[in-house]
Short mmCIF file of C-alpha atoms in Angstrom, two decimals:
data_model
loop_
_atom_site.label_atom_id
_atom_site.label_comp_id
_atom_site.label_asym_id
_atom_site.label_seq_id
_atom_site.Cartn_x
_atom_site.Cartn_y
_atom_site.Cartn_z
CA UNK B 1 72.58 96.79 93.57
CA UNK B 2 74.93 94.12 92.40
CA UNK B 3 78.64 94.77 91.67
CA UNK B 4 78.99 93.81 87.95
CA UNK B 5 82.76 93.10 87.14
CA UNK B 6 84.60 92.45 83.83
CA UNK B 7 87.46 90.00 84.60
CA UNK B 8 89.94 88.14 82.59
CA UNK B 9 91.87 85.12 83.67
CA UNK B 10 94.45 82.31 82.71
CA UNK B 11 92.59 79.03 82.96
CA UNK B 12 95.78 76.75 83.04
CA UNK B 13 95.71 76.57 86.97
CA UNK B 14 91.94 76.43 87.02
CA UNK B 15 89.45 73.83 87.17
CA UNK B 16 86.99 76.15 85.46
CA UNK B 17 84.84 78.86 86.43
CA UNK B 18 82.23 76.88 88.89
CA UNK B 19 82.93 76.43 92.49
CA UNK B 20 83.87 72.56 92.81
CA UNK B 21 84.36 70.14 95.73
CA UNK B 22 87.99 69.45 94.31
CA UNK B 23 90.23 71.93 92.64
CA UNK B 24 90.92 75.51 92.45
CA UNK B 25 88.48 77.36 90.66
CA UNK B 26 87.72 80.98 89.33
CA UNK B 27 84.30 81.35 91.30
CA UNK B 28 86.23 80.17 94.45
CA UNK B 29 88.78 82.66 94.22
CA UNK B 30 86.44 85.46 93.63
CA UNK B 31 84.31 84.73 96.40
CA UNK B 32 87.16 84.54 98.90
CA UNK B 33 88.59 88.23 97.57
CA UNK B 34 85.15 89.48 97.96
CA UNK B 35 84.78 88.33 101.43
CA UNK B 36 88.06 89.51 102.25
CA UNK B 37 87.18 92.82 101.00
CA UNK B 38 83.63 93.37 101.78
CA UNK B 39 83.77 91.49 105.40
CA UNK B 40 80.85 89.27 104.68
CA UNK B 41 80.15 85.82 102.37
CA UNK B 42 79.76 86.89 98.77
CA UNK B 43 78.42 84.99 95.82
CA UNK B 44 80.18 85.60 92.50
CA UNK B 45 77.91 84.95 89.78
CA UNK B 46 79.13 84.01 86.16
CA UNK B 47 77.92 85.15 82.70
CA UNK B 48 79.09 81.34 81.74
CA UNK B 49 80.41 78.13 82.63
CA UNK B 50 84.01 77.72 81.31
CA UNK B 51 85.67 74.26 81.45
CA UNK B 52 88.80 73.68 83.04
CA UNK B 53 91.86 74.85 81.00
CA UNK B 54 89.65 77.55 79.03
CA UNK B 55 91.01 81.22 79.35
CA UNK B 56 89.03 84.43 79.48
CA UNK B 57 89.99 87.75 77.68
CA UNK B 58 86.68 88.90 79.04
CA UNK B 59 84.35 87.56 81.41
CA UNK B 60 81.40 89.10 83.54
CA UNK B 61 80.45 88.36 86.96
CA UNK B 62 77.86 89.88 89.22
CA UNK B 63 78.78 90.32 92.98
CA UNK B 64 76.18 89.95 95.77
CA UNK B 65 76.12 89.02 99.45
CA UNK B 66 75.82 85.37 99.84
CA UNK B 67 71.63 84.30 100.22
CA UNK B 68 70.75 87.84 98.96
CA UNK B 69 70.12 89.64 95.57
CA UNK B 70 72.30 92.31 96.42
CA UNK B 71 75.39 93.79 97.93
CA UNK B 72 75.32 96.44 100.55
CA UNK B 73 78.74 98.37 100.03
CA UNK B 74 79.76 102.52 99.71
CA UNK B 75 82.77 101.24 97.47
CA UNK B 76 82.88 103.17 94.24
CA UNK B 77 82.84 101.24 91.13
CA UNK B 78 85.94 102.95 90.07
CA UNK B 79 88.00 102.01 92.90
CA UNK B 80 87.10 98.47 93.25
CA UNK B 81 89.14 96.69 90.40
CA UNK B 82 92.21 98.03 92.08
CA UNK B 83 90.73 96.76 95.55
CA UNK B 84 89.57 93.66 94.61
CA UNK B 85 93.02 93.06 92.42
CA UNK B 86 95.06 93.16 95.90
CA UNK B 87 92.84 90.35 97.23
CA UNK B 88 93.12 88.08 93.75
CA UNK B 89 95.88 85.60 92.56
CA UNK B 90 98.09 86.98 89.61
CA UNK B 91 96.05 84.49 87.15
CA UNK B 92 92.95 86.71 87.62
CA UNK B 93 92.32 90.58 86.75
CA UNK B 94 89.32 92.73 87.44
CA UNK B 95 89.78 95.27 84.86
CA UNK B 96 86.54 97.05 85.34
CA UNK B 97 83.23 97.58 87.72
CA UNK B 98 80.11 99.15 87.87
CA UNK B 99 76.87 98.63 89.99
CA UNK B 100 73.96 97.13 88.43
CA UNK B 101 70.09 96.77 89.26
CA UNK B 102 69.16 93.71 91.70
CA UNK B 103 67.26 92.15 88.58
CA UNK B 104 70.21 92.04 86.21
CA UNK B 105 71.51 88.19 85.68
CA UNK B 106 74.97 88.02 84.18
CA UNK B 107 73.97 84.64 82.53
CA UNK B 108 70.59 85.61 81.52
CA UNK B 109 71.07 88.92 80.22
CA UNK B 110 73.81 87.72 77.34
CA UNK B 111 73.09 89.10 73.80
CA UNK B 112 75.71 87.39 72.48
CA UNK B 113 79.33 85.89 73.50
CA UNK B 114 82.14 85.38 70.92
CA UNK B 115 84.86 82.85 71.46
CA UNK B 116 88.49 82.49 69.69
CA UNK B 117 90.07 79.12 69.63
CA UNK B 118 93.91 79.74 68.56
CA UNK B 119 95.90 76.79 66.65
CA UNK B 120 99.46 77.38 66.39
CA UNK B 121 100.76 76.07 62.87
CA UNK B 122 104.51 76.38 63.45
CA UNK B 123 106.49 73.41 62.60
CA UNK B 124 107.97 73.37 66.62
CA UNK B 125 106.05 73.70 69.62
CA UNK B 126 107.08 77.12 71.22
CA UNK B 127 107.47 77.66 74.99
CA UNK B 128 105.57 81.03 74.80
CA UNK B 129 102.26 79.87 73.02
CA UNK B 130 101.93 76.19 74.40
CA UNK B 131 99.94 77.78 77.22
CA UNK B 132 97.61 79.59 75.03
CA UNK B 133 97.25 77.75 72.11
CA UNK B 134 96.93 74.10 70.56
CA UNK B 135 100.08 73.02 68.67
CA UNK B 136 99.15 71.89 65.05
CA UNK B 137 102.71 71.09 63.24
CA UNK B 138 101.00 69.67 59.71
CA UNK B 139 99.75 71.39 56.94
CA UNK B 140 96.55 73.34 57.45
CA UNK B 141 94.74 75.46 54.56
CA UNK B 142 93.33 78.43 56.59
CA UNK B 143 91.20 79.87 53.49
CA UNK B 144 89.46 76.37 53.09
CA UNK B 145 88.93 76.45 57.21
CA UNK B 146 87.52 79.97 56.64
CA UNK B 147 85.24 78.79 54.10
CA UNK B 148 84.10 75.54 56.39
CA UNK B 149 83.60 78.43 59.00
CA UNK B 150 80.99 80.50 57.07
CA UNK B 151 78.66 77.10 56.98
CA UNK B 152 78.15 77.65 60.87
CA UNK B 153 76.72 81.36 60.59
CA UNK B 154 72.92 81.35 60.71
CA UNK B 155 70.21 79.89 62.89
CA UNK B 156 71.23 75.64 63.13
CA UNK B 157 70.29 72.63 65.34
CA UNK B 158 73.99 72.51 66.44
CA UNK B 159 73.55 69.04 67.89
CA UNK B 160 76.15 67.51 65.97
CA UNK B 161 78.39 69.83 67.59
CA UNK B 162 77.77 68.99 71.15
CA UNK B 163 79.50 66.88 73.81
CA UNK B 164 77.92 63.65 74.06
CA UNK B 165 75.98 63.02 77.23
CA UNK B 166 74.92 66.70 77.42
CA UNK B 167 71.04 66.89 78.50
CA UNK B 168 70.33 69.91 76.77
CA UNK B 169 67.27 69.72 74.74
CA UNK B 170 66.63 72.70 72.78
CA UNK B 171 70.16 72.80 70.53
CA UNK B 172 68.99 75.39 67.96
CA UNK B 173 71.63 78.13 68.56
CA UNK B 174 71.85 81.59 66.41
CA UNK B 175 75.82 82.28 65.31
CA UNK B 176 76.18 85.68 64.36
CA UNK B 177 79.56 85.10 62.44
CA UNK B 178 82.29 82.76 62.41
CA UNK B 179 85.46 83.39 60.19
CA UNK B 180 89.01 81.64 60.32
CA UNK B 181 91.86 84.20 60.13
CA UNK B 182 95.77 83.75 59.87
CA UNK B 183 98.34 85.79 62.16
CA UNK B 184 101.72 84.54 61.03
CA UNK B 185 101.92 80.96 62.05
CA UNK B 186 98.88 81.47 64.51
CA UNK B 187 95.41 80.10 62.93
CA UNK B 188 92.25 82.05 64.43
CA UNK B 189 88.88 80.75 64.67
CA UNK B 190 86.26 83.51 65.85
CA UNK B 191 82.72 82.79 66.69
CA UNK B 192 79.98 85.01 67.95
CA UNK B 193 76.82 83.07 68.72
CA UNK B 194 73.42 84.08 71.18
CA UNK B 195 74.57 80.66 73.12
CA UNK B 196 76.76 77.79 72.90
CA UNK B 197 76.36 74.01 73.75
CA UNK B 198 78.79 72.08 75.98
CA UNK B 199 82.29 71.95 74.05
CA UNK B 200 80.71 73.43 71.00
CA UNK B 201 83.41 75.93 69.89
CA UNK B 202 86.10 73.08 70.44
CA UNK B 203 84.15 70.74 68.33
CA UNK B 204 83.51 72.95 65.51
CA UNK B 205 87.67 73.96 65.73
CA UNK B 206 88.21 70.25 65.33
CA UNK B 207 85.65 70.09 62.46
CA UNK B 208 87.43 72.92 61.05
CA UNK B 209 91.07 71.25 61.24
CA UNK B 210 89.49 68.90 59.21
CA UNK B 211 88.81 71.12 56.47
CA UNK B 212 92.07 72.63 57.09
CA UNK B 213 93.90 69.17 56.15
CA UNK B 214 91.49 68.40 53.31
CA UNK B 215 90.03 65.42 55.23
CA UNK B 216 86.75 66.98 54.76
CA UNK B 217 85.72 69.73 52.09
CA UNK B 218 84.56 73.18 53.34
CA UNK B 219 81.07 72.52 52.22
CA UNK B 220 80.46 69.16 54.21
CA UNK B 221 80.15 71.45 56.83
CA UNK B 222 76.55 71.84 55.93
CA UNK B 223 75.71 67.92 55.90
CA UNK B 224 77.47 67.47 59.57
CA UNK B 225 75.29 70.29 60.89
CA UNK B 226 72.22 68.75 59.04
CA UNK B 227 73.11 64.98 60.12
CA UNK B 228 73.01 66.18 63.65
CA UNK B 229 75.51 63.30 64.41
CA UNK B 230 78.56 64.01 66.82
CA UNK B 231 80.45 61.16 65.13
CA UNK B 232 80.53 63.31 61.84
CA UNK B 233 81.99 66.28 63.64
CA UNK B 234 85.75 66.46 64.48
CA UNK B 235 87.42 65.92 67.21
CA UNK B 236 87.03 67.93 70.35
CA UNK B 237 89.97 70.16 70.65
CA UNK B 238 91.95 70.65 73.84
CA UNK B 239 91.23 73.62 76.04
CA UNK B 240 94.34 75.79 76.40
CA UNK B 241 93.51 77.16 73.01
CA UNK B 242 89.99 78.27 73.71
CA UNK B 243 89.22 82.20 75.08
CA UNK B 244 86.37 83.31 75.73
CA UNK B 245 86.91 87.02 73.99
CA UNK B 246 83.91 89.24 74.15
CA UNK B 247 80.32 89.14 76.28
CA UNK B 248 77.46 91.57 75.09
CA UNK B 249 74.70 92.78 77.33
CA UNK B 250 71.92 94.92 76.03
CA UNK B 251 72.58 98.49 74.95
CA UNK B 252 71.33 100.75 77.95
CA UNK T 1 131.69 68.82 64.77
CA UNK T 2 129.66 70.33 67.21
CA UNK T 3 125.80 70.40 66.61
CA UNK T 4 124.72 74.08 66.89
CA UNK T 5 121.05 74.12 68.35
CA UNK T 6 118.68 77.30 67.99
CA UNK T 7 116.38 77.31 70.73
CA UNK T 8 113.87 79.21 72.55
CA UNK T 9 112.73 79.02 76.33
CA UNK T 10 110.11 80.57 78.85
CA UNK T 11 112.59 81.72 81.55
CA UNK T 12 109.89 81.73 84.33
CA UNK T 13 110.82 78.40 86.03
CA UNK T 14 114.76 78.36 85.38
CA UNK T 15 117.39 79.62 87.50
CA UNK T 16 118.97 81.15 84.03
CA UNK T 17 120.94 79.02 81.68
CA UNK T 18 123.81 77.90 83.29
CA UNK T 19 124.12 74.78 85.28
CA UNK T 20 123.96 75.31 89.12
CA UNK T 21 124.03 73.33 92.04
CA UNK T 22 120.59 74.49 93.42
CA UNK T 23 118.05 75.42 91.18
CA UNK T 24 116.56 74.02 87.57
CA UNK T 25 118.30 75.43 84.51
CA UNK T 26 118.12 75.41 80.82
CA UNK T 27 121.69 73.89 80.50
CA UNK T 28 121.14 71.27 82.88
CA UNK T 29 117.80 70.39 80.94
CA UNK T 30 119.68 70.39 77.67
CA UNK T 31 122.87 68.24 78.77
CA UNK T 32 120.15 65.69 80.05
CA UNK T 33 118.30 65.67 76.63
CA UNK T 34 121.56 65.08 74.72
CA UNK T 35 122.49 62.43 77.09
CA UNK T 36 119.36 60.47 76.76
CA UNK T 37 119.68 60.94 73.08
CA UNK T 38 123.05 60.27 72.05
CA UNK T 39 123.63 57.84 74.65
CA UNK T 40 126.77 59.55 76.30
CA UNK T 41 127.33 62.73 78.74
CA UNK T 42 127.17 65.84 76.84
CA UNK T 43 128.24 69.61 77.27
CA UNK T 44 125.69 72.35 75.99
CA UNK T 45 127.58 75.57 75.69
CA UNK T 46 125.16 78.59 75.37
CA UNK T 47 125.56 81.99 73.47
CA UNK T 48 125.15 84.02 76.44
CA UNK T 49 124.45 83.72 80.24
CA UNK T 50 121.06 84.62 80.99
CA UNK T 51 119.73 85.74 84.43
CA UNK T 52 116.82 83.85 86.55
CA UNK T 53 113.39 84.32 84.88
CA UNK T 54 114.83 85.83 81.44
CA UNK T 55 113.20 84.42 78.46
CA UNK T 56 114.87 83.64 75.02
CA UNK T 57 113.04 83.96 71.82
CA UNK T 58 116.36 82.92 70.21
CA UNK T 59 119.11 81.48 72.13
CA UNK T 60 121.95 79.15 70.32
CA UNK T 61 123.81 76.57 72.17
CA UNK T 62 126.77 74.06 70.64
CA UNK T 63 126.64 70.67 71.89
CA UNK T 64 129.75 68.35 72.14
CA UNK T 65 130.34 65.35 74.11
CA UNK T 66 131.51 66.26 77.66
CA UNK T 67 135.45 66.78 77.77
CA UNK T 68 135.67 66.58 74.12
CA UNK T 69 135.54 69.40 71.29
CA UNK T 70 132.95 67.27 69.12
CA UNK T 71 129.97 65.23 68.97
CA UNK T 72 130.19 61.86 67.41
CA UNK T 73 126.50 61.05 65.84
CA UNK T 74 125.16 60.07 62.35
CA UNK T 75 122.00 62.10 63.32
CA UNK T 76 121.04 64.51 60.33
CA UNK T 77 120.43 68.28 61.54
CA UNK T 78 117.22 67.97 59.87
CA UNK T 79 115.78 65.25 62.45
CA UNK T 80 117.73 66.97 65.39
CA UNK T 81 114.99 69.56 66.45
CA UNK T 82 112.47 67.04 66.66
CA UNK T 83 114.42 64.13 68.47
CA UNK T 84 115.55 66.58 71.02
CA UNK T 85 112.16 68.27 71.31
CA UNK T 86 111.06 64.47 72.55
CA UNK T 87 113.42 64.92 75.57
CA UNK T 88 112.67 68.23 76.37
CA UNK T 89 110.16 69.93 78.81
CA UNK T 90 107.49 72.26 77.87
CA UNK T 91 109.48 75.44 78.57
CA UNK T 92 112.47 74.64 76.04
CA UNK T 93 111.94 74.08 72.23
CA UNK T 94 114.72 73.44 69.69
CA UNK T 95 113.76 75.37 66.48
CA UNK T 96 116.91 74.45 64.16
CA UNK T 97 119.99 72.41 64.21
CA UNK T 98 122.95 72.53 62.18
CA UNK T 99 126.81 70.82 61.94
CA UNK T 100 129.32 73.49 62.46
CA UNK T 101 133.24 73.22 62.60
CA UNK T 102 134.94 72.06 66.00
CA UNK T 103 136.18 75.23 66.12
CA UNK T 104 132.98 77.30 66.23
CA UNK T 105 132.44 78.86 69.82
CA UNK T 106 128.49 79.99 70.39
CA UNK T 107 129.74 82.77 72.70
CA UNK T 108 132.88 83.87 70.93
CA UNK T 109 131.73 83.98 67.68
CA UNK T 110 128.85 86.26 68.23
CA UNK T 111 128.72 89.48 65.98
CA UNK T 112 125.63 91.09 67.95
CA UNK T 113 122.59 89.94 70.17
CA UNK T 114 119.52 92.14 70.42
CA UNK T 115 117.45 91.89 73.38
CA UNK T 116 113.84 93.24 74.00
CA UNK T 117 112.34 94.63 77.22
CA UNK T 118 108.91 94.54 77.73
CA UNK T 119 106.98 97.00 79.62
CA UNK T 120 103.01 96.71 79.97
CA UNK T 121 101.31 99.96 80.19
CA UNK T 122 97.79 98.93 80.94
CA UNK T 123 95.85 100.52 83.68
CA UNK T 124 95.06 96.64 85.29
CA UNK T 125 97.65 93.86 85.65
CA UNK T 126 97.07 91.20 82.93
CA UNK T 127 96.68 87.30 83.72
CA UNK T 128 98.15 87.01 80.26
CA UNK T 129 100.95 89.23 80.09
CA UNK T 130 102.22 89.16 83.75
CA UNK T 131 105.09 86.33 82.82
CA UNK T 132 106.02 87.78 80.01
CA UNK T 133 106.20 91.65 80.72
CA UNK T 134 107.02 94.13 83.60
CA UNK T 135 103.52 95.93 84.35
CA UNK T 136 103.88 99.96 85.00
CA UNK T 137 100.41 100.94 85.42
CA UNK T 138 101.71 104.84 85.35
CA UNK T 139 101.80 107.19 82.53
CA UNK T 140 104.68 106.72 80.14
CA UNK T 141 105.46 108.73 77.11
CA UNK T 142 106.58 105.91 74.65
CA UNK T 143 107.96 109.09 72.15
CA UNK T 144 110.28 110.47 75.01
CA UNK T 145 111.50 106.95 75.91
CA UNK T 146 112.63 106.43 72.02
CA UNK T 147 114.35 109.63 72.28
CA UNK T 148 116.14 109.12 75.23
CA UNK T 149 117.00 105.32 73.99
CA UNK T 150 118.68 107.18 70.90
CA UNK T 151 121.45 108.44 72.77
CA UNK T 152 122.39 104.91 74.11
CA UNK T 153 123.54 104.32 70.29
CA UNK T 154 127.27 104.26 69.52
CA UNK T 155 130.49 103.03 70.97
CA UNK T 156 130.40 104.08 74.60
CA UNK T 157 131.82 102.89 78.32
CA UNK T 158 128.42 101.85 79.91
CA UNK T 159 129.97 101.43 83.38
CA UNK T 160 126.55 103.29 84.69
CA UNK T 161 124.59 100.79 83.19
CA UNK T 162 126.35 97.73 84.91
CA UNK T 163 125.24 96.13 88.19
CA UNK T 164 127.37 96.80 91.22
CA UNK T 165 129.89 94.31 92.16
CA UNK T 166 130.60 92.81 88.34
CA UNK T 167 134.28 92.30 88.10
CA UNK T 168 134.43 93.19 84.22
CA UNK T 169 137.26 95.72 83.49
CA UNK T 170 136.60 96.38 79.55
CA UNK T 171 132.91 98.12 80.02
CA UNK T 172 132.92 99.94 76.36
CA UNK T 173 130.49 98.32 74.19
CA UNK T 174 128.94 99.30 70.75
CA UNK T 175 125.36 99.66 70.42
CA UNK T 176 124.16 99.35 66.75
CA UNK T 177 120.76 100.29 67.46
CA UNK T 178 118.10 101.28 70.45
CA UNK T 179 114.46 102.15 70.34
CA UNK T 180 111.45 102.65 71.72
CA UNK T 181 108.15 101.53 70.04
CA UNK T 182 104.49 101.02 71.11
CA UNK T 183 102.08 98.27 70.43
CA UNK T 184 98.62 98.87 72.02
CA UNK T 185 99.53 99.08 76.02
CA UNK T 186 102.88 97.52 75.15
CA UNK T 187 105.97 99.41 75.21
CA UNK T 188 109.04 97.82 73.56
CA UNK T 189 112.52 98.59 74.26
CA UNK T 190 114.99 96.85 71.32
CA UNK T 191 118.30 97.06 71.97
CA UNK T 192 120.95 95.81 69.61
CA UNK T 193 124.77 95.54 70.52
CA UNK T 194 128.29 93.76 70.32
CA UNK T 195 127.90 92.68 73.86
CA UNK T 196 126.10 93.60 77.24
CA UNK T 197 127.56 93.97 80.59
CA UNK T 198 125.70 92.38 83.69
CA UNK T 199 122.03 93.60 83.95
CA UNK T 200 123.21 96.31 81.50
CA UNK T 201 119.60 96.16 79.60
CA UNK T 202 117.46 95.94 82.58
CA UNK T 203 119.01 99.18 83.98
CA UNK T 204 118.97 100.96 80.62
CA UNK T 205 115.01 99.80 80.46
CA UNK T 206 114.75 101.52 83.96
CA UNK T 207 116.68 104.50 82.96
CA UNK T 208 114.00 104.92 80.17
CA UNK T 209 111.24 104.52 82.56
CA UNK T 210 112.77 107.49 84.24
CA UNK T 211 112.76 109.57 80.89
CA UNK T 212 108.91 108.18 79.92
CA UNK T 213 107.43 109.52 83.57
CA UNK T 214 109.38 112.99 82.81
CA UNK T 215 111.87 112.34 86.16
CA UNK T 216 114.52 112.85 83.97
CA UNK T 217 114.92 114.50 80.38
CA UNK T 218 116.02 112.09 77.17
CA UNK T 219 119.15 113.92 76.86
CA UNK T 220 120.15 113.48 80.56
CA UNK T 221 120.99 110.08 79.08
CA UNK T 222 124.11 111.32 77.45
CA UNK T 223 125.63 112.78 80.95
CA UNK T 224 124.36 109.51 82.86
CA UNK T 225 126.91 107.45 80.45
CA UNK T 226 129.58 110.09 80.90
CA UNK T 227 129.39 110.02 84.40
CA UNK T 228 129.88 106.48 84.70
CA UNK T 229 127.98 106.33 88.18
CA UNK T 230 125.49 103.67 88.57
CA UNK T 231 123.45 105.41 91.22
CA UNK T 232 122.65 108.14 88.39
CA UNK T 233 121.23 105.42 86.07
CA UNK T 234 117.67 104.11 86.76
CA UNK T 235 116.84 100.87 88.88
CA UNK T 236 117.26 97.28 87.61
CA UNK T 237 114.25 96.16 86.11
CA UNK T 238 112.54 92.75 86.88
CA UNK T 239 113.49 89.91 84.79
CA UNK T 240 110.50 88.68 83.24
CA UNK T 241 110.04 91.54 80.63
CA UNK T 242 113.51 90.55 79.16
CA UNK T 243 114.03 88.85 76.33
CA UNK T 244 116.92 87.64 73.95
CA UNK T 245 115.25 88.51 70.85
CA UNK T 246 118.00 87.44 67.99
CA UNK T 247 121.99 86.47 68.02
CA UNK T 248 123.94 87.30 65.15
CA UNK T 249 127.00 84.90 63.61
CA UNK T 250 129.41 86.02 60.81
CA UNK T 251 127.76 85.43 57.58
CA UNK T 252 128.92 82.04 55.96
#
């Protein structure tokens, strides 16, 4: 069996999820914590690569012994969160755990993921929101942004919303929902899809900002998608506004 | 004239408001930023002393030239926030400014202040809330806590809710309102008074936790106040849950 963990992390002080030669990563912290708890080298396989500085309210990880398809342990799933949290730093927490079959792969099994991009539209920057949003102090029309977001829905080739240099061939993705809402001075862009290209949500968010300022019309999003040209989409927004918010697996 | 600033700050990395020989303080950062902007040594007098690690959503500061009762500058109040924010670190922001009479004192002029203490009552710690709340993973009855809080209202001698060793003689304060509410897993204690004793809100919050767990009855708060004995009140809760939320001055 593998141990499937649901975790959350504050990405501010991480160089993303995946282990790297230089820089602190979420995976390295999980590998270490699991090794300390289970007394053997472990491998924490994540549901997604996430970039440096990006946060996760929900992220899924399957733990195996390193070099094996399973983990041999008598630890109950109920006790796993507290046991692991005791070995983890404050910016990662385990919120749920369950034992799953060896065949389960936390990335390939994903049915859909939801990301939220947070834009703080207050006049002055906020010490409490700076870590968890992008500050845009200029006028943004959230209704226009919401209209623009609706054109992301459906199955499209999202090549125009992929970081230049990415080598992925199949750039078609299905977006289940995409919308923009406003809570006080916070503008929230939520998007659920069966998969995402590199930097896709951050480029979508930059394009919605263009719609919000009036630089483009909401319906221009259709043409930008159709063009397949990265330069026609908006800029890549900074990582601190981005949260992986939900990961959906097949119903049991 | 003095320049009255409304600021907010994340207290995590500060040793409180007031300048100290060792440790980073909000006042030292403001003095430096004002000196850079106005080209002369300045003195940033705050509305309150706040402890190490305590946050402020709203805090008021009057700026004068050092050693003088006023500040000579042609800067307009409208431009002051952006001008100062450019010289301040990310964990302090100026949100409003206005020119006030030399006689105005930001501490003595206070009519009332409101503090909020945040208790995160989720089962597991949260990477996003750890900096801004105290995590209490055990059962807490917010209705009982709210009932207990109601006994703080009115004019009382709050000696039992003052840190031991404090030298203040007049320990009577008037509490305008005190209540506990719940938003999801977050329990919020809000209290507005004409003044507060040293550690008063954090000891009140610890006493409310005792009511929330059932260790004391809500009405026991009356007796604890009457006793004047620090040892009968609850423990001093940690600083990261405490926010100065509002500062009220006389209506103009």
